[in-house]
Amino acid sequence: MSATLILAPVSRPPTTVTATSVTTATETTASTSVTTTTETTTSTSVTTATETSTSTSITTTTETTTTTSEVILPAGCSPSQSNGYSSGTLVAGTSSPAIICVQVYWFNSTTPMVLNATSLLEIEGNPPDPAANFTVAASTDQLTLGGPANAGEGTVLAYSITAAAGASGTYWLRLGGSTWSQGAQLESGELQVCGYNYGLVAGNGQPNYTAGMTSLCIEISGGQQQFSIPGVSYTVPAGYLCYRIISLTNSTQ
C-alpha cells in the first residue's frame, strides 16, 4: 500500500481538517551511590571504625508530545452528523482514483488507540490476493484516538483507490479491519459489524469475484460503558472503533 494520497479532480473546493496525535513516553532512572567512611582513633589502644552508607534515588520523567497537523481532504469529506452510506458500489479507474471518506471514533475513557489508517480498509474476493490489483492510500498513516483526552474523535480519513492497469472484476470492500471486534459501522438505528460493506468495481466488472460470498451483519449492544456520538440517536459501547461513511466518489476514468 502507498503512503501518498492522490486526489480525484472535483468541482467543489477541498476541505481542510486538523488531525491531532498524542504521544506519551515515560522514562525511569535509578541511581545508587555508596559512601564508605573509615575512622581510626589512637590512644593506649587502637580503635578502627568503618561506616558504609548506601543511598538509592529513583527519578521518573513523563513527557507528552502533542502533534497537530492540517490535512487537505477531497471535496465531500467534510465532517458529518448524518448516518452516511450503508451500501453501494465504488468504481476504481486506472487514471484517477476512487475516493471514500470515513469518519472514525474510539471511545475509551482510559486507553487511547493508535490507529494504522491503512489497516481499516481491505479489498477481498475469491482470486488470490485481490488487493494486488489496486493501490490504496490514506490521508494519514497513523491517528491517535480516544483515551482520557478523547483525542481525535470524529476525525475524517480519506482513502484513494486506483486500479492496476488491465485489472477487471467486482470485489468486496471491507471497512473496519479484519477482526469482528475492531470496527463497527454507524447505521440509522443501530451499530453493526459486517463481513463486507461495499462492492468495488474495476474495468467492466467481470469476472465477479464476490460470487458465493455473503455479508453477514450483527448488531452491537451491551452493558458496557456507553458514549454518545453527535447526530447518532443511540449510544455506543466502549472498545469498538466506530465509523461512518461520509461520501463515495467514483473514478472519473
PDB file of C-alpha atoms in Angstrom:
ATOM      1  CA  MET A   1       0.000   0.000   0.000  1.00  0.00           C
ATOM      2  CA  SER A   2       1.226   3.503  -0.826  1.00  0.00           C
ATOM      3  CA  ALA A   3       1.522   6.355   1.688  1.00  0.00           C
ATOM      4  CA  THR A   4       0.743   9.105  -0.812  1.00  0.00           C
ATOM      5  CA  LEU A   5      -2.855  10.213  -1.259  1.00  0.00           C
ATOM      6  CA  ILE A   6      -3.799  11.035  -4.871  1.00  0.00           C
ATOM      7  CA  LEU A   7      -6.913  13.146  -5.081  1.00  0.00           C
ATOM      8  CA  ALA A   8      -9.517  12.909  -7.826  1.00  0.00           C
ATOM      9  CA  PRO A   9     -10.480  16.037  -9.775  1.00  0.00           C
ATOM     10  CA  VAL A  10     -13.529  17.625  -8.156  1.00  0.00           C
ATOM     11  CA  SER A  11     -15.666  20.654  -8.851  1.00  0.00           C
ATOM     12  CA  ARG A  12     -16.078  21.619  -5.192  1.00  0.00           C
ATOM     13  CA  PRO A  13     -13.283  23.079  -3.064  1.00  0.00           C
ATOM     14  CA  PRO A  14     -11.312  20.702  -0.815  1.00  0.00           C
ATOM     15  CA  THR A  15     -11.804  20.516   2.926  1.00  0.00           C
ATOM     16  CA  THR A  16      -9.097  21.289   5.489  1.00  0.00           C
ATOM     17  CA  VAL A  17      -9.254  19.312   8.721  1.00  0.00           C
ATOM     18  CA  THR A  18      -6.968  19.189  11.739  1.00  0.00           C
ATOM     19  CA  ALA A  19      -5.556  15.860  12.915  1.00  0.00           C
ATOM     20  CA  THR A  20      -4.050  15.568  16.397  1.00  0.00           C
ATOM     21  CA  SER A  21      -1.700  12.835  17.590  1.00  0.00           C
ATOM     22  CA  VAL A  22      -0.735  12.479  21.273  1.00  0.00           C
ATOM     23  CA  THR A  23       2.380  10.503  22.260  1.00  0.00           C
ATOM     24  CA  THR A  24       3.337   9.822  25.893  1.00  0.00           C
ATOM     25  CA  ALA A  25       6.783   8.486  26.846  1.00  0.00           C
ATOM     26  CA  THR A  26       7.779   7.541  30.409  1.00  0.00           C
ATOM     27  CA  GLU A  27      11.435   7.148  31.432  1.00  0.00           C
ATOM     28  CA  THR A  28      12.530   5.821  34.837  1.00  0.00           C
ATOM     29  CA  THR A  29      16.131   6.319  36.012  1.00  0.00           C
ATOM     30  CA  ALA A  30      17.566   4.659  39.123  1.00  0.00           C
ATOM     31  CA  SER A  31      20.892   5.783  40.617  1.00  0.00           C
ATOM     32  CA  THR A  32      22.735   4.218  43.570  1.00  0.00           C
ATOM     33  CA  SER A  33      25.630   5.743  45.483  1.00  0.00           C
ATOM     34  CA  VAL A  34      27.788   4.014  48.147  1.00  0.00           C
ATOM     35  CA  THR A  35      29.830   6.027  50.684  1.00  0.00           C
ATOM     36  CA  THR A  36      32.396   4.312  52.950  1.00  0.00           C
ATOM     37  CA  THR A  37      33.973   6.218  55.890  1.00  0.00           C
ATOM     38  CA  THR A  38      36.868   4.752  57.912  1.00  0.00           C
ATOM     39  CA  GLU A  39      37.888   6.405  61.220  1.00  0.00           C
ATOM     40  CA  THR A  40      40.933   5.355  63.273  1.00  0.00           C
ATOM     41  CA  THR A  41      41.428   6.574  66.862  1.00  0.00           C
ATOM     42  CA  THR A  42      44.819   6.086  68.608  1.00  0.00           C
ATOM     43  CA  SER A  43      45.240   6.206  72.415  1.00  0.00           C
ATOM     44  CA  THR A  44      46.596   3.466  74.646  1.00  0.00           C
ATOM     45  CA  SER A  45      44.569   1.274  72.324  1.00  0.00           C
ATOM     46  CA  VAL A  46      43.827   1.480  68.589  1.00  0.00           C
ATOM     47  CA  THR A  47      40.169   1.607  67.548  1.00  0.00           C
ATOM     48  CA  THR A  48      39.138   1.449  63.922  1.00  0.00           C
ATOM     49  CA  ALA A  49      35.507   2.120  62.921  1.00  0.00           C
ATOM     50  CA  THR A  50      34.172   1.678  59.380  1.00  0.00           C
ATOM     51  CA  GLU A  51      30.801   3.114  58.359  1.00  0.00           C
ATOM     52  CA  THR A  52      29.173   2.376  54.993  1.00  0.00           C
ATOM     53  CA  SER A  53      26.192   4.389  53.781  1.00  0.00           C
ATOM     54  CA  THR A  54      24.150   3.407  50.710  1.00  0.00           C
ATOM     55  CA  SER A  55      21.541   5.711  49.164  1.00  0.00           C
ATOM     56  CA  THR A  56      19.308   4.985  46.152  1.00  0.00           C
ATOM     57  CA  SER A  57      17.242   7.557  44.267  1.00  0.00           C
ATOM     58  CA  ILE A  58      14.672   6.873  41.529  1.00  0.00           C
ATOM     59  CA  THR A  59      13.684   9.582  39.064  1.00  0.00           C
ATOM     60  CA  THR A  60      10.643   9.172  36.807  1.00  0.00           C
ATOM     61  CA  THR A  61      10.135  11.566  33.895  1.00  0.00           C
ATOM     62  CA  THR A  62       6.964  11.599  31.798  1.00  0.00           C
ATOM     63  CA  GLU A  63       6.948  13.514  28.532  1.00  0.00           C
ATOM     64  CA  THR A  64       3.784  14.062  26.481  1.00  0.00           C
ATOM     65  CA  THR A  65       4.089  15.303  22.921  1.00  0.00           C
ATOM     66  CA  THR A  66       1.046  16.605  21.045  1.00  0.00           C
ATOM     67  CA  THR A  67       1.395  16.942  17.286  1.00  0.00           C
ATOM     68  CA  THR A  68      -1.208  18.852  15.301  1.00  0.00           C
ATOM     69  CA  SER A  69      -1.243  18.864  11.517  1.00  0.00           C
ATOM     70  CA  GLU A  70      -3.589  20.130   8.831  1.00  0.00           C
ATOM     71  CA  VAL A  71      -4.717  17.635   6.196  1.00  0.00           C
ATOM     72  CA  ILE A  72      -6.283  18.688   2.902  1.00  0.00           C
ATOM     73  CA  LEU A  73      -9.104  16.296   2.033  1.00  0.00           C
ATOM     74  CA  PRO A  74     -11.107  15.981  -1.194  1.00  0.00           C
ATOM     75  CA  ALA A  75     -14.421  17.783  -1.575  1.00  0.00           C
ATOM     76  CA  GLY A  76     -17.239  15.898   0.106  1.00  0.00           C
ATOM     77  CA  CYS A  77     -15.084  14.828   3.045  1.00  0.00           C
ATOM     78  CA  SER A  78     -16.428  17.425   5.480  1.00  0.00           C
ATOM     79  CA  PRO A  79     -17.139  16.083   8.994  1.00  0.00           C
ATOM     80  CA  SER A  80     -20.720  14.844   9.139  1.00  0.00           C
ATOM     81  CA  GLN A  81     -23.506  14.178  11.624  1.00  0.00           C
ATOM     82  CA  SER A  82     -25.545  12.046   9.232  1.00  0.00           C
ATOM     83  CA  ASN A  83     -25.630   8.255   9.285  1.00  0.00           C
ATOM     84  CA  GLY A  84     -23.755   8.167   5.997  1.00  0.00           C
ATOM     85  CA  TYR A  85     -23.849   5.404   3.401  1.00  0.00           C
ATOM     86  CA  SER A  86     -24.953   1.913   4.333  1.00  0.00           C
ATOM     87  CA  SER A  87     -24.457   0.257   0.941  1.00  0.00           C
ATOM     88  CA  GLY A  88     -23.243   0.993  -2.569  1.00  0.00           C
ATOM     89  CA  THR A  89     -20.631   0.265  -5.212  1.00  0.00           C
ATOM     90  CA  LEU A  90     -17.409   2.151  -5.839  1.00  0.00           C
ATOM     91  CA  VAL A  91     -15.804   2.242  -9.309  1.00  0.00           C
ATOM     92  CA  ALA A  92     -11.998   2.487  -9.391  1.00  0.00           C
ATOM     93  CA  GLY A  93     -10.254   3.533 -12.607  1.00  0.00           C
ATOM     94  CA  THR A  94      -6.627   3.335 -13.661  1.00  0.00           C
ATOM     95  CA  SER A  95      -6.008   7.018 -14.441  1.00  0.00           C
ATOM     96  CA  SER A  96      -7.824   8.623 -11.496  1.00  0.00           C
ATOM     97  CA  PRO A  97      -8.671   7.218  -8.069  1.00  0.00           C
ATOM     98  CA  ALA A  98     -11.980   6.466  -6.445  1.00  0.00           C
ATOM     99  CA  ILE A  99     -12.355   8.296  -3.118  1.00  0.00           C
ATOM    100  CA  ILE A 100     -14.033   7.071   0.059  1.00  0.00           C
ATOM    101  CA  CYS A 101     -14.304   9.334   3.126  1.00  0.00           C
ATOM    102  CA  VAL A 102     -14.667   7.792   6.598  1.00  0.00           C
ATOM    103  CA  GLN A 103     -15.280   9.464   9.979  1.00  0.00           C
ATOM    104  CA  VAL A 104     -13.898   7.497  12.948  1.00  0.00           C
ATOM    105  CA  TYR A 105     -14.460   7.344  16.730  1.00  0.00           C
ATOM    106  CA  TRP A 106     -12.858   5.310  19.510  1.00  0.00           C
ATOM    107  CA  PHE A 107     -14.495   5.973  22.864  1.00  0.00           C
ATOM    108  CA  ASN A 108     -12.445   4.552  25.703  1.00  0.00           C
ATOM    109  CA  SER A 109     -12.004   6.678  28.824  1.00  0.00           C
ATOM    110  CA  THR A 110      -8.761   5.006  29.894  1.00  0.00           C
ATOM    111  CA  THR A 111      -6.777   3.781  26.902  1.00  0.00           C
ATOM    112  CA  PRO A 112      -6.193   5.574  23.570  1.00  0.00           C
ATOM    113  CA  MET A 113      -5.779   3.703  20.292  1.00  0.00           C
ATOM    114  CA  VAL A 114      -3.025   4.350  17.763  1.00  0.00           C
ATOM    115  CA  LEU A 115      -4.848   3.523  14.540  1.00  0.00           C
ATOM    116  CA  ASN A 116      -2.950   2.299  11.490  1.00  0.00           C
ATOM    117  CA  ALA A 117      -5.236   4.011   8.983  1.00  0.00           C
ATOM    118  CA  THR A 118      -4.455   1.747   6.030  1.00  0.00           C
ATOM    119  CA  SER A 119      -5.448  -1.339   8.059  1.00  0.00           C
ATOM    120  CA  LEU A 120      -9.015  -0.014   8.278  1.00  0.00           C
ATOM    121  CA  LEU A 121      -9.748  -0.727   4.593  1.00  0.00           C
ATOM    122  CA  GLU A 122      -9.415  -4.117   2.903  1.00  0.00           C
ATOM    123  CA  ILE A 123     -10.226  -5.468  -0.582  1.00  0.00           C
ATOM    124  CA  GLU A 124     -11.416  -9.061  -0.766  1.00  0.00           C
ATOM    125  CA  GLY A 125     -12.651 -11.596  -3.283  1.00  0.00           C
ATOM    126  CA  ASN A 126     -12.143 -15.142  -4.482  1.00  0.00           C
ATOM    127  CA  PRO A 127      -8.998 -14.585  -6.620  1.00  0.00           C
ATOM    128  CA  PRO A 128      -5.615 -14.883  -4.873  1.00  0.00           C
ATOM    129  CA  ASP A 129      -4.541 -11.543  -3.356  1.00  0.00           C
ATOM    130  CA  PRO A 130      -7.190  -9.265  -4.917  1.00  0.00           C
ATOM    131  CA  ALA A 131      -5.597  -6.235  -3.247  1.00  0.00           C
ATOM    132  CA  ALA A 132      -2.680  -6.583  -5.677  1.00  0.00           C
ATOM    133  CA  ASN A 133      -4.995  -5.253  -8.407  1.00  0.00           C
ATOM    134  CA  PHE A 134      -5.351  -1.905  -6.593  1.00  0.00           C
ATOM    135  CA  THR A 135      -3.263   0.819  -4.980  1.00  0.00           C
ATOM    136  CA  VAL A 136      -4.766   2.200  -1.752  1.00  0.00           C
ATOM    137  CA  ALA A 137      -3.558   5.324   0.040  1.00  0.00           C
ATOM    138  CA  ALA A 138      -4.848   7.088   3.156  1.00  0.00           C
ATOM    139  CA  SER A 139      -4.796  10.794   4.016  1.00  0.00           C
ATOM    140  CA  THR A 140      -2.769   9.987   7.135  1.00  0.00           C
ATOM    141  CA  ASP A 141      -0.722   6.954   8.135  1.00  0.00           C
ATOM    142  CA  GLN A 142      -1.469   6.884  11.869  1.00  0.00           C
ATOM    143  CA  LEU A 143      -4.041   8.525  14.113  1.00  0.00           C
ATOM    144  CA  THR A 144      -4.356   8.624  17.920  1.00  0.00           C
ATOM    145  CA  LEU A 145      -7.967   8.154  19.076  1.00  0.00           C
ATOM    146  CA  GLY A 146      -9.755   8.122  22.435  1.00  0.00           C
ATOM    147  CA  GLY A 147      -8.295   7.892  25.895  1.00  0.00           C
ATOM    148  CA  PRO A 148      -8.878  10.361  28.761  1.00  0.00           C
ATOM    149  CA  ALA A 149      -8.438  13.335  26.397  1.00  0.00           C
ATOM    150  CA  ASN A 150     -10.834  11.944  23.717  1.00  0.00           C
ATOM    151  CA  ALA A 151      -8.071  12.514  21.196  1.00  0.00           C
ATOM    152  CA  GLY A 152      -9.022  12.641  17.528  1.00  0.00           C
ATOM    153  CA  GLU A 153     -12.704  11.721  17.977  1.00  0.00           C
ATOM    154  CA  GLY A 154     -14.615  12.382  14.745  1.00  0.00           C
ATOM    155  CA  THR A 155     -11.506  12.670  12.557  1.00  0.00           C
ATOM    156  CA  VAL A 156     -12.188  12.194   8.840  1.00  0.00           C
ATOM    157  CA  LEU A 157      -9.948   9.878   6.818  1.00  0.00           C
ATOM    158  CA  ALA A 158      -9.867   9.918   3.010  1.00  0.00           C
ATOM    159  CA  TYR A 159      -8.846   6.846   1.014  1.00  0.00           C
ATOM    160  CA  SER A 160      -7.934   6.784  -2.656  1.00  0.00           C
ATOM    161  CA  ILE A 161      -8.251   3.526  -4.598  1.00  0.00           C
ATOM    162  CA  THR A 162      -6.684   3.171  -8.051  1.00  0.00           C
ATOM    163  CA  ALA A 163      -6.986   0.040 -10.199  1.00  0.00           C
ATOM    164  CA  ALA A 164      -3.879  -1.502 -11.720  1.00  0.00           C
ATOM    165  CA  ALA A 165      -3.504  -1.426 -15.497  1.00  0.00           C
ATOM    166  CA  GLY A 166      -5.574  -4.211 -17.056  1.00  0.00           C
ATOM    167  CA  ALA A 167      -7.406  -5.038 -13.788  1.00  0.00           C
ATOM    168  CA  SER A 168     -11.054  -6.013 -14.160  1.00  0.00           C
ATOM    169  CA  GLY A 169     -13.620  -7.577 -11.854  1.00  0.00           C
ATOM    170  CA  THR A 170     -16.057  -6.991  -8.992  1.00  0.00           C
ATOM    171  CA  TYR A 171     -14.678  -7.260  -5.468  1.00  0.00           C
ATOM    172  CA  TRP A 172     -15.755  -6.690  -1.865  1.00  0.00           C
ATOM    173  CA  LEU A 173     -14.617  -3.625   0.033  1.00  0.00           C
ATOM    174  CA  ARG A 174     -14.391  -4.169   3.792  1.00  0.00           C
ATOM    175  CA  LEU A 175     -14.140  -1.331   6.323  1.00  0.00           C
ATOM    176  CA  GLY A 176     -13.314  -1.667   9.988  1.00  0.00           C
ATOM    177  CA  GLY A 177     -10.403  -4.079   9.813  1.00  0.00           C
ATOM    178  CA  SER A 178     -10.180  -7.845   9.605  1.00  0.00           C
ATOM    179  CA  THR A 179     -11.474  -8.701  13.088  1.00  0.00           C
ATOM    180  CA  TRP A 180     -15.130  -8.618  14.106  1.00  0.00           C
ATOM    181  CA  SER A 181     -14.375  -6.699  17.285  1.00  0.00           C
ATOM    182  CA  GLN A 182     -12.286  -3.967  15.695  1.00  0.00           C
ATOM    183  CA  GLY A 183     -14.635  -1.854  13.567  1.00  0.00           C
ATOM    184  CA  ALA A 184     -18.386  -1.223  13.674  1.00  0.00           C
ATOM    185  CA  GLN A 185     -20.459   0.912  11.296  1.00  0.00           C
ATOM    186  CA  LEU A 186     -22.886   3.593  12.498  1.00  0.00           C
ATOM    187  CA  GLU A 187     -26.251   2.763  10.941  1.00  0.00           C
ATOM    188  CA  SER A 188     -29.511   4.736  11.156  1.00  0.00           C
ATOM    189  CA  GLY A 189     -30.844   2.666  14.045  1.00  0.00           C
ATOM    190  CA  GLU A 190     -28.015   0.500  15.340  1.00  0.00           C
ATOM    191  CA  LEU A 191     -24.295  -0.127  15.470  1.00  0.00           C
ATOM    192  CA  GLN A 192     -23.328  -3.001  13.154  1.00  0.00           C
ATOM    193  CA  VAL A 193     -20.331  -5.136  12.370  1.00  0.00           C
ATOM    194  CA  CYS A 194     -20.472  -6.541   8.828  1.00  0.00           C
ATOM    195  CA  GLY A 195     -18.331  -9.020   6.965  1.00  0.00           C
ATOM    196  CA  TYR A 196     -18.270  -6.784   3.865  1.00  0.00           C
ATOM    197  CA  ASN A 197     -19.565  -3.290   3.217  1.00  0.00           C
ATOM    198  CA  TYR A 198     -19.462  -2.262  -0.445  1.00  0.00           C
ATOM    199  CA  GLY A 199     -18.798  -3.524  -3.929  1.00  0.00           C
ATOM    200  CA  LEU A 200     -15.615  -2.395  -5.692  1.00  0.00           C
ATOM    201  CA  VAL A 201     -15.538  -2.498  -9.499  1.00  0.00           C
ATOM    202  CA  ALA A 202     -12.565  -2.312 -11.843  1.00  0.00           C
ATOM    203  CA  GLY A 203     -12.698  -2.387 -15.639  1.00  0.00           C
ATOM    204  CA  ASN A 204     -16.003  -3.846 -16.900  1.00  0.00           C
ATOM    205  CA  GLY A 205     -16.689  -5.546 -13.568  1.00  0.00           C
ATOM    206  CA  GLN A 206     -16.108  -9.053 -14.922  1.00  0.00           C
ATOM    207  CA  PRO A 207     -15.496 -11.619 -13.620  1.00  0.00           C
ATOM    208  CA  ASN A 208     -17.498 -11.310 -10.407  1.00  0.00           C
ATOM    209  CA  TYR A 209     -15.109 -12.365  -7.652  1.00  0.00           C
ATOM    210  CA  THR A 210     -17.796 -11.954  -4.979  1.00  0.00           C
ATOM    211  CA  ALA A 211     -19.913 -14.835  -6.310  1.00  0.00           C
ATOM    212  CA  GLY A 212     -20.832 -17.178  -3.491  1.00  0.00           C
ATOM    213  CA  MET A 213     -19.664 -14.746  -0.809  1.00  0.00           C
ATOM    214  CA  THR A 214     -22.289 -13.362   1.564  1.00  0.00           C
ATOM    215  CA  SER A 215     -22.079 -10.470   4.019  1.00  0.00           C
ATOM    216  CA  LEU A 216     -23.399 -11.177   7.490  1.00  0.00           C
ATOM    217  CA  CYS A 217     -24.066  -8.228   9.807  1.00  0.00           C
ATOM    218  CA  ILE A 218     -24.624  -8.350  13.561  1.00  0.00           C
ATOM    219  CA  GLU A 219     -25.916  -5.639  15.877  1.00  0.00           C
ATOM    220  CA  ILE A 220     -23.573  -4.444  18.626  1.00  0.00           C
ATOM    221  CA  SER A 221     -25.067  -3.664  22.024  1.00  0.00           C
ATOM    222  CA  GLY A 222     -24.257  -4.416  25.628  1.00  0.00           C
ATOM    223  CA  GLY A 223     -23.979  -3.179  29.175  1.00  0.00           C
ATOM    224  CA  GLN A 224     -20.512  -1.703  28.884  1.00  0.00           C
ATOM    225  CA  GLN A 225     -19.805   1.982  29.384  1.00  0.00           C
ATOM    226  CA  GLN A 226     -21.804   3.894  26.767  1.00  0.00           C
ATOM    227  CA  PHE A 227     -20.868   7.020  24.801  1.00  0.00           C
ATOM    228  CA  SER A 228     -22.805   9.452  22.628  1.00  0.00           C
ATOM    229  CA  ILE A 229     -21.838  10.497  19.090  1.00  0.00           C
ATOM    230  CA  PRO A 230     -23.189  13.736  17.569  1.00  0.00           C
ATOM    231  CA  GLY A 231     -26.026  13.036  15.148  1.00  0.00           C
ATOM    232  CA  VAL A 232     -26.488   9.419  16.305  1.00  0.00           C
ATOM    233  CA  SER A 233     -29.744   8.649  18.136  1.00  0.00           C
ATOM    234  CA  TYR A 234     -28.310   5.794  20.220  1.00  0.00           C
ATOM    235  CA  THR A 235     -25.265   5.324  22.451  1.00  0.00           C
ATOM    236  CA  VAL A 236     -22.310   3.100  21.544  1.00  0.00           C
ATOM    237  CA  PRO A 237     -20.264   0.818  23.816  1.00  0.00           C
ATOM    238  CA  ALA A 238     -16.611   1.409  24.609  1.00  0.00           C
ATOM    239  CA  GLY A 239     -13.996  -0.764  22.955  1.00  0.00           C
ATOM    240  CA  TYR A 240     -15.196  -0.532  19.343  1.00  0.00           C
ATOM    241  CA  LEU A 241     -13.746   1.520  16.532  1.00  0.00           C
ATOM    242  CA  CYS A 242     -16.924   3.191  15.225  1.00  0.00           C
ATOM    243  CA  TYR A 243     -17.049   4.651  11.726  1.00  0.00           C
ATOM    244  CA  ARG A 244     -19.488   6.153   9.245  1.00  0.00           C
ATOM    245  CA  ILE A 245     -19.085   6.630   5.512  1.00  0.00           C
ATOM    246  CA  ILE A 246     -19.387  10.312   4.583  1.00  0.00           C
ATOM    247  CA  SER A 247     -19.006  10.012   0.815  1.00  0.00           C
ATOM    248  CA  LEU A 248     -18.181   7.678  -2.058  1.00  0.00           C
ATOM    249  CA  THR A 249     -16.745   9.221  -5.261  1.00  0.00           C
ATOM    250  CA  ASN A 250     -16.152   7.112  -8.371  1.00  0.00           C
ATOM    251  CA  SER A 251     -13.101   7.486 -10.564  1.00  0.00           C
ATOM    252  CA  THR A 252     -13.556   9.845 -13.495  1.00  0.00           C
ATOM    253  CA  GLN A 253     -11.719   7.438 -15.808  1.00  0.00           C
TER     254      GLN A 253
END
